[in-house]
Amino acid sequence: MVPKGSDLLGRKVTVTIDRPLGSAHPKFPQSVYPINYGYIPGTKSPIDNEEIDAYVLGPTTPVETFTGTVIAIVHRTDDEEKLVVAAAPIPAREIERVLHFQEQYYQHTLTVL
């Protein structure tokens, strides 16, 4: 069975980074990623049938992969979930602050471990 985003909260995962820190968004080049962003291989989003996307919090340089714990889930209204992966817990307020660059465009709620 392929895990869903909610199945992964609290689990250790490895994220493959396809938008490293400092890279431009492919559709909106004026938007630059202040964090590493990628996907979790072997998962599948029910919205787009692609692997589940994940924000990686912690590394201050671009990375190719990152292994950490799913510490939160961003539940977008009328869109797919995004996972938040880090090496240690981070307060919800700090997660919201860091993800504001992207999540400001979506109505969402945040479930934190």
PDB file of N, CA and C in Angstrom:
ATOM      1  N   MET A   1       0.836  -1.185   0.000  1.00  0.00           N
ATOM      2  CA  MET A   1       0.000   0.000   0.000  1.00  0.00           C
ATOM      3  C   MET A   1       0.882   1.251   0.000  1.00  0.00           C
ATOM      4  N   VAL A   2       0.569   2.213  -0.836  1.00  0.00           N
ATOM      5  CA  VAL A   2       1.323   3.454  -0.939  1.00  0.00           C
ATOM      6  C   VAL A   2       0.850   4.399   0.157  1.00  0.00           C
ATOM      7  N   PRO A   3       1.779   4.918   0.995  1.00  0.00           N
ATOM      8  CA  PRO A   3       1.354   5.788   2.091  1.00  0.00           C
ATOM      9  C   PRO A   3       0.827   7.135   1.612  1.00  0.00           C
ATOM     10  N   LYS A   4      -0.153   7.667   2.354  1.00  0.00           N
ATOM     11  CA  LYS A   4      -0.676   9.010   2.128  1.00  0.00           C
ATOM     12  C   LYS A   4       0.078   9.943   3.069  1.00  0.00           C
ATOM     13  N   GLY A   5      -0.093  11.247   2.853  1.00  0.00           N
ATOM     14  CA  GLY A   5       0.575  12.233   3.691  1.00  0.00           C
ATOM     15  C   GLY A   5       0.287  12.060   5.164  1.00  0.00           C
ATOM     16  N   SER A   6      -0.982  11.852   5.509  1.00  0.00           N
ATOM     17  CA  SER A   6      -1.346  11.719   6.921  1.00  0.00           C
ATOM     18  C   SER A   6      -0.747  10.463   7.551  1.00  0.00           C
ATOM     19  N   ASP A   7      -0.441   9.451   6.751  1.00  0.00           N
ATOM     20  CA  ASP A   7       0.187   8.231   7.258  1.00  0.00           C
ATOM     21  C   ASP A   7       1.645   8.472   7.667  1.00  0.00           C
ATOM     22  N   LEU A   8       2.228   9.555   7.187  1.00  0.00           N
ATOM     23  CA  LEU A   8       3.660   9.780   7.369  1.00  0.00           C
ATOM     24  C   LEU A   8       4.002  10.697   8.534  1.00  0.00           C
ATOM     25  N   LEU A   9       3.022  11.339   9.149  1.00  0.00           N
ATOM     26  CA  LEU A   9       3.300  12.245  10.264  1.00  0.00           C
ATOM     27  C   LEU A   9       4.035  11.493  11.366  1.00  0.00           C
ATOM     28  N   GLY A  10       5.186  12.004  11.755  1.00  0.00           N
ATOM     29  CA  GLY A  10       6.004  11.377  12.789  1.00  0.00           C
ATOM     30  C   GLY A  10       6.964  10.322  12.284  1.00  0.00           C
ATOM     31  N   ARG A  11       6.897   9.992  11.004  1.00  0.00           N
ATOM     32  CA  ARG A  11       7.779   8.955  10.451  1.00  0.00           C
ATOM     33  C   ARG A  11       9.034   9.559   9.836  1.00  0.00           C
ATOM     34  N   LYS A  12      10.089   8.784   9.852  1.00  0.00           N
ATOM     35  CA  LYS A  12      11.344   9.172   9.222  1.00  0.00           C
ATOM     36  C   LYS A  12      11.222   8.906   7.728  1.00  0.00           C
ATOM     37  N   VAL A  13      11.612   9.882   6.903  1.00  0.00           N
ATOM     38  CA  VAL A  13      11.539   9.768   5.451  1.00  0.00           C
ATOM     39  C   VAL A  13      12.787  10.376   4.825  1.00  0.00           C
ATOM     40  N   THR A  14      13.028  10.033   3.578  1.00  0.00           N
ATOM     41  CA  THR A  14      14.085  10.674   2.800  1.00  0.00           C
ATOM     42  C   THR A  14      13.428  11.453   1.670  1.00  0.00           C
ATOM     43  N   VAL A  15      13.783  12.726   1.582  1.00  0.00           N
ATOM     44  CA  VAL A  15      13.234  13.621   0.560  1.00  0.00           C
ATOM     45  C   VAL A  15      14.266  13.781  -0.551  1.00  0.00           C
ATOM     46  N   THR A  16      13.820  13.609  -1.792  1.00  0.00           N
ATOM     47  CA  THR A  16      14.639  13.909  -2.957  1.00  0.00           C
ATOM     48  C   THR A  16      14.360  15.363  -3.318  1.00  0.00           C
ATOM     49  N   ILE A  17      15.393  16.170  -3.348  1.00  0.00           N
ATOM     50  CA  ILE A  17      15.232  17.603  -3.590  1.00  0.00           C
ATOM     51  C   ILE A  17      15.266  17.872  -5.093  1.00  0.00           C
ATOM     52  N   ASP A  18      14.176  18.483  -5.596  1.00  0.00           N
ATOM     53  CA  ASP A  18      14.165  18.883  -7.003  1.00  0.00           C
ATOM     54  C   ASP A  18      14.102  20.405  -7.156  1.00  0.00           C
ATOM     55  N   ARG A  19      13.934  21.111  -6.047  1.00  0.00           N
ATOM     56  CA  ARG A  19      13.994  22.575  -6.041  1.00  0.00           C
ATOM     57  C   ARG A  19      14.850  22.991  -4.839  1.00  0.00           C
ATOM     58  N   PRO A  20      16.158  23.004  -5.042  1.00  0.00           N
ATOM     59  CA  PRO A  20      17.045  23.322  -3.922  1.00  0.00           C
ATOM     60  C   PRO A  20      16.951  24.781  -3.494  1.00  0.00           C
ATOM     61  N   LEU A  21      17.340  25.023  -2.265  1.00  0.00           N
ATOM     62  CA  LEU A  21      17.409  26.364  -1.715  1.00  0.00           C
ATOM     63  C   LEU A  21      18.122  27.275  -2.716  1.00  0.00           C
ATOM     64  N   GLY A  22      17.520  28.434  -3.007  1.00  0.00           N
ATOM     65  CA  GLY A  22      18.113  29.389  -3.943  1.00  0.00           C
ATOM     66  C   GLY A  22      17.673  29.227  -5.382  1.00  0.00           C
ATOM     67  N   SER A  23      16.921  28.162  -5.691  1.00  0.00           N
ATOM     68  CA  SER A  23      16.467  27.958  -7.071  1.00  0.00           C
ATOM     69  C   SER A  23      15.151  28.693  -7.310  1.00  0.00           C
ATOM     70  N   ALA A  24      14.881  28.991  -8.570  1.00  0.00           N
ATOM     71  CA  ALA A  24      13.656  29.690  -8.948  1.00  0.00           C
ATOM     72  C   ALA A  24      12.532  28.682  -9.196  1.00  0.00           C
ATOM     73  N   HIS A  25      11.312  29.090  -8.882  1.00  0.00           N
ATOM     74  CA  HIS A  25      10.137  28.269  -9.169  1.00  0.00           C
ATOM     75  C   HIS A  25      10.034  28.111 -10.679  1.00  0.00           C
ATOM     76  N   PRO A  26       9.736  26.901 -11.185  1.00  0.00           N
ATOM     77  CA  PRO A  26       9.720  26.691 -12.635  1.00  0.00           C
ATOM     78  C   PRO A  26       8.655  27.499 -13.381  1.00  0.00           C
ATOM     79  N   LYS A  27       7.525  27.781 -12.747  1.00  0.00           N
ATOM     80  CA  LYS A  27       6.453  28.546 -13.410  1.00  0.00           C
ATOM     81  C   LYS A  27       6.493  30.025 -13.060  1.00  0.00           C
ATOM     82  N   PHE A  28       7.116  30.364 -11.936  1.00  0.00           N
ATOM     83  CA  PHE A  28       7.172  31.749 -11.465  1.00  0.00           C
ATOM     84  C   PHE A  28       8.620  32.081 -11.106  1.00  0.00           C
ATOM     85  N   PRO A  29       9.460  32.365 -12.110  1.00  0.00           N
ATOM     86  CA  PRO A  29      10.890  32.530 -11.870  1.00  0.00           C
ATOM     87  C   PRO A  29      11.253  33.665 -10.905  1.00  0.00           C
ATOM     88  N   GLN A  30      10.340  34.579 -10.671  1.00  0.00           N
ATOM     89  CA  GLN A  30      10.615  35.650  -9.712  1.00  0.00           C
ATOM     90  C   GLN A  30      10.537  35.144  -8.270  1.00  0.00           C
ATOM     91  N   SER A  31       9.968  33.955  -8.083  1.00  0.00           N
ATOM     92  CA  SER A  31       9.854  33.346  -6.756  1.00  0.00           C
ATOM     93  C   SER A  31      11.028  32.386  -6.548  1.00  0.00           C
ATOM     94  N   VAL A  32      11.875  32.700  -5.573  1.00  0.00           N
ATOM     95  CA  VAL A  32      13.068  31.905  -5.290  1.00  0.00           C
ATOM     96  C   VAL A  32      12.858  31.143  -3.979  1.00  0.00           C
ATOM     97  N   TYR A  33      13.207  29.878  -3.979  1.00  0.00           N
ATOM     98  CA  TYR A  33      13.017  29.029  -2.801  1.00  0.00           C
ATOM     99  C   TYR A  33      14.023  29.370  -1.707  1.00  0.00           C
ATOM    100  N   PRO A  34      13.535  29.786  -0.521  1.00  0.00           N
ATOM    101  CA  PRO A  34      14.430  30.073   0.592  1.00  0.00           C
ATOM    102  C   PRO A  34      14.773  28.819   1.407  1.00  0.00           C
ATOM    103  N   ILE A  35      14.205  27.694   1.008  1.00  0.00           N
ATOM    104  CA  ILE A  35      14.442  26.399   1.663  1.00  0.00           C
ATOM    105  C   ILE A  35      14.542  25.334   0.584  1.00  0.00           C
ATOM    106  N   ASN A  36      14.964  24.136   0.950  1.00  0.00           N
ATOM    107  CA  ASN A  36      14.974  23.010   0.019  1.00  0.00           C
ATOM    108  C   ASN A  36      13.571  22.425  -0.067  1.00  0.00           C
ATOM    109  N   TYR A  37      13.195  21.982  -1.269  1.00  0.00           N
ATOM    110  CA  TYR A  37      11.845  21.469  -1.518  1.00  0.00           C
ATOM    111  C   TYR A  37      11.959  20.286  -2.471  1.00  0.00           C
ATOM    112  N   GLY A  38      11.182  19.258  -2.206  1.00  0.00           N
ATOM    113  CA  GLY A  38      11.246  18.093  -3.078  1.00  0.00           C
ATOM    114  C   GLY A  38      10.067  17.173  -2.886  1.00  0.00           C
ATOM    115  N   TYR A  39      10.333  15.875  -2.983  1.00  0.00           N
ATOM    116  CA  TYR A  39       9.262  14.882  -2.911  1.00  0.00           C
ATOM    117  C   TYR A  39       9.784  13.633  -2.209  1.00  0.00           C
ATOM    118  N   ILE A  40       8.829  12.826  -1.775  1.00  0.00           N
ATOM    119  CA  ILE A  40       9.179  11.590  -1.077  1.00  0.00           C
ATOM    120  C   ILE A  40       8.930  10.421  -2.023  1.00  0.00           C
ATOM    121  N   PRO A  41      10.003   9.790  -2.515  1.00  0.00           N
ATOM    122  CA  PRO A  41       9.847   8.657  -3.433  1.00  0.00           C
ATOM    123  C   PRO A  41       9.022   7.536  -2.798  1.00  0.00           C
ATOM    124  N   GLY A  42       8.241   6.874  -3.630  1.00  0.00           N
ATOM    125  CA  GLY A  42       7.439   5.743  -3.158  1.00  0.00           C
ATOM    126  C   GLY A  42       6.103   6.131  -2.564  1.00  0.00           C
ATOM    127  N   THR A  43       5.781   7.434  -2.598  1.00  0.00           N
ATOM    128  CA  THR A  43       4.477   7.901  -2.125  1.00  0.00           C
ATOM    129  C   THR A  43       3.668   8.356  -3.330  1.00  0.00           C
ATOM    130  N   LYS A  44       2.392   8.609  -3.113  1.00  0.00           N
ATOM    131  CA  LYS A  44       1.559   9.092  -4.211  1.00  0.00           C
ATOM    132  C   LYS A  44       0.482  10.007  -3.658  1.00  0.00           C
ATOM    133  N   SER A  45       0.407  11.216  -4.206  1.00  0.00           N
ATOM    134  CA  SER A  45      -0.643  12.160  -3.838  1.00  0.00           C
ATOM    135  C   SER A  45      -1.932  11.768  -4.550  1.00  0.00           C
ATOM    136  N   PRO A  46      -3.057  11.717  -3.827  1.00  0.00           N
ATOM    137  CA  PRO A  46      -4.321  11.385  -4.484  1.00  0.00           C
ATOM    138  C   PRO A  46      -4.819  12.502  -5.403  1.00  0.00           C
ATOM    139  N   ILE A  47      -4.255  13.686  -5.283  1.00  0.00           N
ATOM    140  CA  ILE A  47      -4.690  14.818  -6.105  1.00  0.00           C
ATOM    141  C   ILE A  47      -4.072  14.773  -7.499  1.00  0.00           C
ATOM    142  N   ASP A  48      -2.747  14.591  -7.586  1.00  0.00           N
ATOM    143  CA  ASP A  48      -2.094  14.630  -8.899  1.00  0.00           C
ATOM    144  C   ASP A  48      -1.393  13.326  -9.288  1.00  0.00           C
ATOM    145  N   ASN A  49      -1.527  12.290  -8.452  1.00  0.00           N
ATOM    146  CA  ASN A  49      -0.898  10.989  -8.698  1.00  0.00           C
ATOM    147  C   ASN A  49       0.625  11.062  -8.819  1.00  0.00           C
ATOM    148  N   GLU A  50       1.220  12.105  -8.311  1.00  0.00           N
ATOM    149  CA  GLU A  50       2.673  12.248  -8.267  1.00  0.00           C
ATOM    150  C   GLU A  50       3.118  11.983  -6.835  1.00  0.00           C
ATOM    151  N   GLU A  51       4.428  11.888  -6.628  1.00  0.00           N
ATOM    152  CA  GLU A  51       4.927  11.710  -5.274  1.00  0.00           C
ATOM    153  C   GLU A  51       4.555  12.914  -4.413  1.00  0.00           C
ATOM    154  N   ILE A  52       4.435  12.686  -3.109  1.00  0.00           N
ATOM    155  CA  ILE A  52       4.028  13.738  -2.186  1.00  0.00           C
ATOM    156  C   ILE A  52       5.171  14.735  -2.017  1.00  0.00           C
ATOM    157  N   ASP A  53       4.828  16.017  -2.136  1.00  0.00           N
ATOM    158  CA  ASP A  53       5.806  17.091  -2.011  1.00  0.00           C
ATOM    159  C   ASP A  53       6.156  17.346  -0.552  1.00  0.00           C
ATOM    160  N   ALA A  54       7.389  17.832  -0.328  1.00  0.00           N
ATOM    161  CA  ALA A  54       7.837  18.089   1.037  1.00  0.00           C
ATOM    162  C   ALA A  54       8.746  19.311   1.096  1.00  0.00           C
ATOM    163  N   TYR A  55       8.471  20.154   2.077  1.00  0.00           N
ATOM    164  CA  TYR A  55       9.370  21.242   2.437  1.00  0.00           C
ATOM    165  C   TYR A  55      10.391  20.665   3.405  1.00  0.00           C
ATOM    166  N   VAL A  56      11.660  21.037   3.249  1.00  0.00           N
ATOM    167  CA  VAL A  56      12.704  20.579   4.157  1.00  0.00           C
ATOM    168  C   VAL A  56      13.196  21.788   4.949  1.00  0.00           C
ATOM    169  N   LEU A  57      13.041  21.719   6.263  1.00  0.00           N
ATOM    170  CA  LEU A  57      13.471  22.809   7.129  1.00  0.00           C
ATOM    171  C   LEU A  57      14.734  22.390   7.867  1.00  0.00           C
ATOM    172  N   GLY A  58      15.693  23.266   7.906  1.00  0.00           N
ATOM    173  CA  GLY A  58      16.925  22.982   8.635  1.00  0.00           C
ATOM    174  C   GLY A  58      18.179  23.299   7.850  1.00  0.00           C
ATOM    175  N   PRO A  59      18.442  22.586   6.749  1.00  0.00           N
ATOM    176  CA  PRO A  59      19.683  22.842   6.023  1.00  0.00           C
ATOM    177  C   PRO A  59      19.742  24.284   5.514  1.00  0.00           C
ATOM    178  N   THR A  60      20.891  24.915   5.646  1.00  0.00           N
ATOM    179  CA  THR A  60      21.055  26.295   5.202  1.00  0.00           C
ATOM    180  C   THR A  60      21.811  26.402   3.882  1.00  0.00           C
ATOM    181  N   THR A  61      22.038  25.253   3.256  1.00  0.00           N
ATOM    182  CA  THR A  61      22.656  25.204   1.931  1.00  0.00           C
ATOM    183  C   THR A  61      21.819  24.255   1.064  1.00  0.00           C
ATOM    184  N   PRO A  62      21.942  24.353  -0.260  1.00  0.00           N
ATOM    185  CA  PRO A  62      21.227  23.415  -1.124  1.00  0.00           C
ATOM    186  C   PRO A  62      21.696  21.982  -0.875  1.00  0.00           C
ATOM    187  N   VAL A  63      20.752  21.044  -0.869  1.00  0.00           N
ATOM    188  CA  VAL A  63      21.085  19.629  -0.703  1.00  0.00           C
ATOM    189  C   VAL A  63      20.385  18.826  -1.792  1.00  0.00           C
ATOM    190  N   GLU A  64      20.848  17.609  -2.035  1.00  0.00           N
ATOM    191  CA  GLU A  64      20.230  16.741  -3.043  1.00  0.00           C
ATOM    192  C   GLU A  64      19.192  15.819  -2.424  1.00  0.00           C
ATOM    193  N   THR A  65      19.455  15.373  -1.196  1.00  0.00           N
ATOM    194  CA  THR A  65      18.506  14.551  -0.441  1.00  0.00           C
ATOM    195  C   THR A  65      18.585  14.977   1.013  1.00  0.00           C
ATOM    196  N   PHE A  66      17.544  14.632   1.763  1.00  0.00           N
ATOM    197  CA  PHE A  66      17.525  14.940   3.185  1.00  0.00           C
ATOM    198  C   PHE A  66      16.699  13.879   3.888  1.00  0.00           C
ATOM    199  N   THR A  67      17.233  13.322   4.960  1.00  0.00           N
ATOM    200  CA  THR A  67      16.501  12.359   5.765  1.00  0.00           C
ATOM    201  C   THR A  67      16.151  13.016   7.088  1.00  0.00           C
ATOM    202  N   GLY A  68      14.872  12.994   7.403  1.00  0.00           N
ATOM    203  CA  GLY A  68      14.388  13.596   8.637  1.00  0.00           C
ATOM    204  C   GLY A  68      13.006  13.065   8.965  1.00  0.00           C
ATOM    205  N   THR A  69      12.354  13.702   9.912  1.00  0.00           N
ATOM    206  CA  THR A  69      11.029  13.293  10.371  1.00  0.00           C
ATOM    207  C   THR A  69       9.968  14.228   9.811  1.00  0.00           C
ATOM    208  N   VAL A  70       8.833  13.672   9.428  1.00  0.00           N
ATOM    209  CA  VAL A  70       7.700  14.495   9.005  1.00  0.00           C
ATOM    210  C   VAL A  70       7.126  15.120  10.273  1.00  0.00           C
ATOM    211  N   ILE A  71       7.376  16.430  10.443  1.00  0.00           N
ATOM    212  CA  ILE A  71       6.963  17.123  11.668  1.00  0.00           C
ATOM    213  C   ILE A  71       5.642  17.861  11.508  1.00  0.00           C
ATOM    214  N   ALA A  72       5.171  18.004  10.268  1.00  0.00           N
ATOM    215  CA  ALA A  72       3.917  18.720  10.044  1.00  0.00           C
ATOM    216  C   ALA A  72       3.358  18.394   8.662  1.00  0.00           C
ATOM    217  N   ILE A  73       2.068  18.664   8.518  1.00  0.00           N
ATOM    218  CA  ILE A  73       1.392  18.531   7.228  1.00  0.00           C
ATOM    219  C   ILE A  73       0.658  19.829   6.954  1.00  0.00           C
ATOM    220  N   VAL A  74       0.880  20.387   5.769  1.00  0.00           N
ATOM    221  CA  VAL A  74       0.145  21.558   5.315  1.00  0.00           C
ATOM    222  C   VAL A  74      -1.048  21.027   4.531  1.00  0.00           C
ATOM    223  N   HIS A  75      -2.250  21.293   5.038  1.00  0.00           N
ATOM    224  CA  HIS A  75      -3.482  20.861   4.366  1.00  0.00           C
ATOM    225  C   HIS A  75      -4.024  22.053   3.587  1.00  0.00           C
ATOM    226  N   ARG A  76      -3.802  22.068   2.292  1.00  0.00           N
ATOM    227  CA  ARG A  76      -4.317  23.153   1.459  1.00  0.00           C
ATOM    228  C   ARG A  76      -5.779  22.895   1.129  1.00  0.00           C
ATOM    229  N   THR A  77      -6.585  23.928   1.247  1.00  0.00           N
ATOM    230  CA  THR A  77      -7.988  23.828   0.852  1.00  0.00           C
ATOM    231  C   THR A  77      -8.015  23.731  -0.670  1.00  0.00           C
ATOM    232  N   ASP A  78      -8.727  22.753  -1.207  1.00  0.00           N
ATOM    233  CA  ASP A  78      -8.861  22.563  -2.653  1.00  0.00           C
ATOM    234  C   ASP A  78      -7.534  22.310  -3.374  1.00  0.00           C
ATOM    235  N   ASP A  79      -6.577  21.705  -2.678  1.00  0.00           N
ATOM    236  CA  ASP A  79      -5.308  21.376  -3.317  1.00  0.00           C
ATOM    237  C   ASP A  79      -4.663  20.238  -2.535  1.00  0.00           C
ATOM    238  N   GLU A  80      -3.494  19.834  -2.940  1.00  0.00           N
ATOM    239  CA  GLU A  80      -2.825  18.710  -2.300  1.00  0.00           C
ATOM    240  C   GLU A  80      -2.153  19.088  -0.984  1.00  0.00           C
ATOM    241  N   GLU A  81      -1.849  18.065  -0.196  1.00  0.00           N
ATOM    242  CA  GLU A  81      -1.113  18.254   1.046  1.00  0.00           C
ATOM    243  C   GLU A  81       0.371  18.389   0.737  1.00  0.00           C
ATOM    244  N   LYS A  82       1.067  19.126   1.597  1.00  0.00           N
ATOM    245  CA  LYS A  82       2.520  19.234   1.535  1.00  0.00           C
ATOM    246  C   LYS A  82       3.041  18.805   2.898  1.00  0.00           C
ATOM    247  N   LEU A  83       4.115  18.052   2.912  1.00  0.00           N
ATOM    248  CA  LEU A  83       4.708  17.620   4.172  1.00  0.00           C
ATOM    249  C   LEU A  83       5.838  18.560   4.559  1.00  0.00           C
ATOM    250  N   VAL A  84       6.103  18.634   5.850  1.00  0.00           N
ATOM    251  CA  VAL A  84       7.212  19.430   6.371  1.00  0.00           C
ATOM    252  C   VAL A  84       8.153  18.447   7.068  1.00  0.00           C
ATOM    253  N   VAL A  85       9.394  18.399   6.611  1.00  0.00           N
ATOM    254  CA  VAL A  85      10.374  17.443   7.114  1.00  0.00           C
ATOM    255  C   VAL A  85      11.531  18.211   7.747  1.00  0.00           C
ATOM    256  N   ALA A  86      11.930  17.763   8.930  1.00  0.00           N
ATOM    257  CA  ALA A  86      13.041  18.406   9.642  1.00  0.00           C
ATOM    258  C   ALA A  86      13.741  17.373  10.517  1.00  0.00           C
ATOM    259  N   ALA A  87      14.895  17.759  11.066  1.00  0.00           N
ATOM    260  CA  ALA A  87      15.642  16.855  11.943  1.00  0.00           C
ATOM    261  C   ALA A  87      15.088  16.853  13.358  1.00  0.00           C
ATOM    262  N   ALA A  88      14.357  17.917  13.736  1.00  0.00           N
ATOM    263  CA  ALA A  88      13.818  18.049  15.093  1.00  0.00           C
ATOM    264  C   ALA A  88      12.514  18.832  15.024  1.00  0.00           C
ATOM    265  N   PRO A  89      11.686  18.736  16.056  1.00  0.00           N
ATOM    266  CA  PRO A  89      10.429  19.494  16.066  1.00  0.00           C
ATOM    267  C   PRO A  89      10.675  21.000  15.949  1.00  0.00           C
ATOM    268  N   ILE A  90       9.736  21.681  15.321  1.00  0.00           N
ATOM    269  CA  ILE A  90       9.770  23.132  15.153  1.00  0.00           C
ATOM    270  C   ILE A  90       8.380  23.650  15.506  1.00  0.00           C
ATOM    271  N   PRO A  91       8.272  24.733  16.266  1.00  0.00           N
ATOM    272  CA  PRO A  91       6.955  25.266  16.619  1.00  0.00           C
ATOM    273  C   PRO A  91       6.137  25.671  15.389  1.00  0.00           C
ATOM    274  N   ALA A  92       4.822  25.512  15.488  1.00  0.00           N
ATOM    275  CA  ALA A  92       3.916  25.828  14.374  1.00  0.00           C
ATOM    276  C   ALA A  92       4.114  27.247  13.865  1.00  0.00           C
ATOM    277  N   ARG A  93       4.282  28.198  14.757  1.00  0.00           N
ATOM    278  CA  ARG A  93       4.448  29.598  14.349  1.00  0.00           C
ATOM    279  C   ARG A  93       5.683  29.764  13.460  1.00  0.00           C
ATOM    280  N   GLU A  94       6.758  29.066  13.801  1.00  0.00           N
ATOM    281  CA  GLU A  94       7.985  29.149  13.005  1.00  0.00           C
ATOM    282  C   GLU A  94       7.796  28.461  11.652  1.00  0.00           C
ATOM    283  N   ILE A  95       7.106  27.338  11.624  1.00  0.00           N
ATOM    284  CA  ILE A  95       6.832  26.654  10.352  1.00  0.00           C
ATOM    285  C   ILE A  95       6.040  27.578   9.439  1.00  0.00           C
ATOM    286  N   GLU A  96       4.988  28.194   9.970  1.00  0.00           N
ATOM    287  CA  GLU A  96       4.170  29.123   9.172  1.00  0.00           C
ATOM    288  C   GLU A  96       5.016  30.275   8.646  1.00  0.00           C
ATOM    289  N   ARG A  97       5.907  30.812   9.477  1.00  0.00           N
ATOM    290  CA  ARG A  97       6.756  31.931   9.059  1.00  0.00           C
ATOM    291  C   ARG A  97       7.663  31.527   7.894  1.00  0.00           C
ATOM    292  N   VAL A  98       8.288  30.375   8.012  1.00  0.00           N
ATOM    293  CA  VAL A  98       9.222  29.920   6.979  1.00  0.00           C
ATOM    294  C   VAL A  98       8.498  29.572   5.673  1.00  0.00           C
ATOM    295  N   LEU A  99       7.310  29.009   5.761  1.00  0.00           N
ATOM    296  CA  LEU A  99       6.578  28.584   4.559  1.00  0.00           C
ATOM    297  C   LEU A  99       5.747  29.691   3.927  1.00  0.00           C
ATOM    298  N   HIS A 100       5.724  30.853   4.556  1.00  0.00           N
ATOM    299  CA  HIS A 100       4.900  31.962   4.057  1.00  0.00           C
ATOM    300  C   HIS A 100       5.209  32.312   2.598  1.00  0.00           C
ATOM    301  N   PHE A 101       6.455  32.170   2.174  1.00  0.00           N
ATOM    302  CA  PHE A 101       6.832  32.508   0.796  1.00  0.00           C
ATOM    303  C   PHE A 101       5.944  31.808  -0.227  1.00  0.00           C
ATOM    304  N   GLN A 102       5.483  30.607   0.092  1.00  0.00           N
ATOM    305  CA  GLN A 102       4.653  29.836  -0.837  1.00  0.00           C
ATOM    306  C   GLN A 102       3.210  29.718  -0.355  1.00  0.00           C
ATOM    307  N   GLU A 103       3.034  29.444   0.913  1.00  0.00           N
ATOM    308  CA  GLU A 103       1.688  29.164   1.429  1.00  0.00           C
ATOM    309  C   GLU A 103       0.813  30.407   1.554  1.00  0.00           C
ATOM    310  N   GLN A 104       1.394  31.601   1.398  1.00  0.00           N
ATOM    311  CA  GLN A 104       0.590  32.819   1.430  1.00  0.00           C
ATOM    312  C   GLN A 104      -0.442  32.849   0.301  1.00  0.00           C
ATOM    313  N   TYR A 105      -0.243  32.061  -0.714  1.00  0.00           N
ATOM    314  CA  TYR A 105      -1.147  32.044  -1.862  1.00  0.00           C
ATOM    315  C   TYR A 105      -2.272  31.013  -1.735  1.00  0.00           C
ATOM    316  N   TYR A 106      -2.289  30.255  -0.647  1.00  0.00           N
ATOM    317  CA  TYR A 106      -3.253  29.172  -0.465  1.00  0.00           C
ATOM    318  C   TYR A 106      -3.904  29.262   0.910  1.00  0.00           C
ATOM    319  N   GLN A 107      -5.189  28.950   0.955  1.00  0.00           N
ATOM    320  CA  GLN A 107      -5.830  28.760   2.245  1.00  0.00           C
ATOM    321  C   GLN A 107      -5.389  27.392   2.736  1.00  0.00           C
ATOM    322  N   HIS A 108      -4.991  27.318   3.998  1.00  0.00           N
ATOM    323  CA  HIS A 108      -4.500  26.036   4.498  1.00  0.00           C
ATOM    324  C   HIS A 108      -4.611  25.980   6.016  1.00  0.00           C
ATOM    325  N   THR A 109      -4.485  24.775   6.509  1.00  0.00           N
ATOM    326  CA  THR A 109      -4.328  24.552   7.937  1.00  0.00           C
ATOM    327  C   THR A 109      -3.054  23.740   8.110  1.00  0.00           C
ATOM    328  N   LEU A 110      -2.545  23.749   9.334  1.00  0.00           N
ATOM    329  CA  LEU A 110      -1.289  23.066   9.595  1.00  0.00           C
ATOM    330  C   LEU A 110      -1.497  22.089  10.747  1.00  0.00           C
ATOM    331  N   THR A 111      -1.136  20.829  10.524  1.00  0.00           N
ATOM    332  CA  THR A 111      -1.126  19.822  11.586  1.00  0.00           C
ATOM    333  C   THR A 111       0.323  19.601  11.964  1.00  0.00           C
ATOM    334  N   VAL A 112       0.646  19.808  13.241  1.00  0.00           N
ATOM    335  CA  VAL A 112       2.024  19.698  13.707  1.00  0.00           C
ATOM    336  C   VAL A 112       2.144  18.516  14.668  1.00  0.00           C
ATOM    337  N   LEU A 113       3.249  17.807  14.556  1.00  0.00           N
ATOM    338  CA  LEU A 113       3.537  16.654  15.415  1.00  0.00           C
ATOM    339  C   LEU A 113       3.659  17.080  16.852  1.00  0.00           C
TER     340      LEU A 113
END
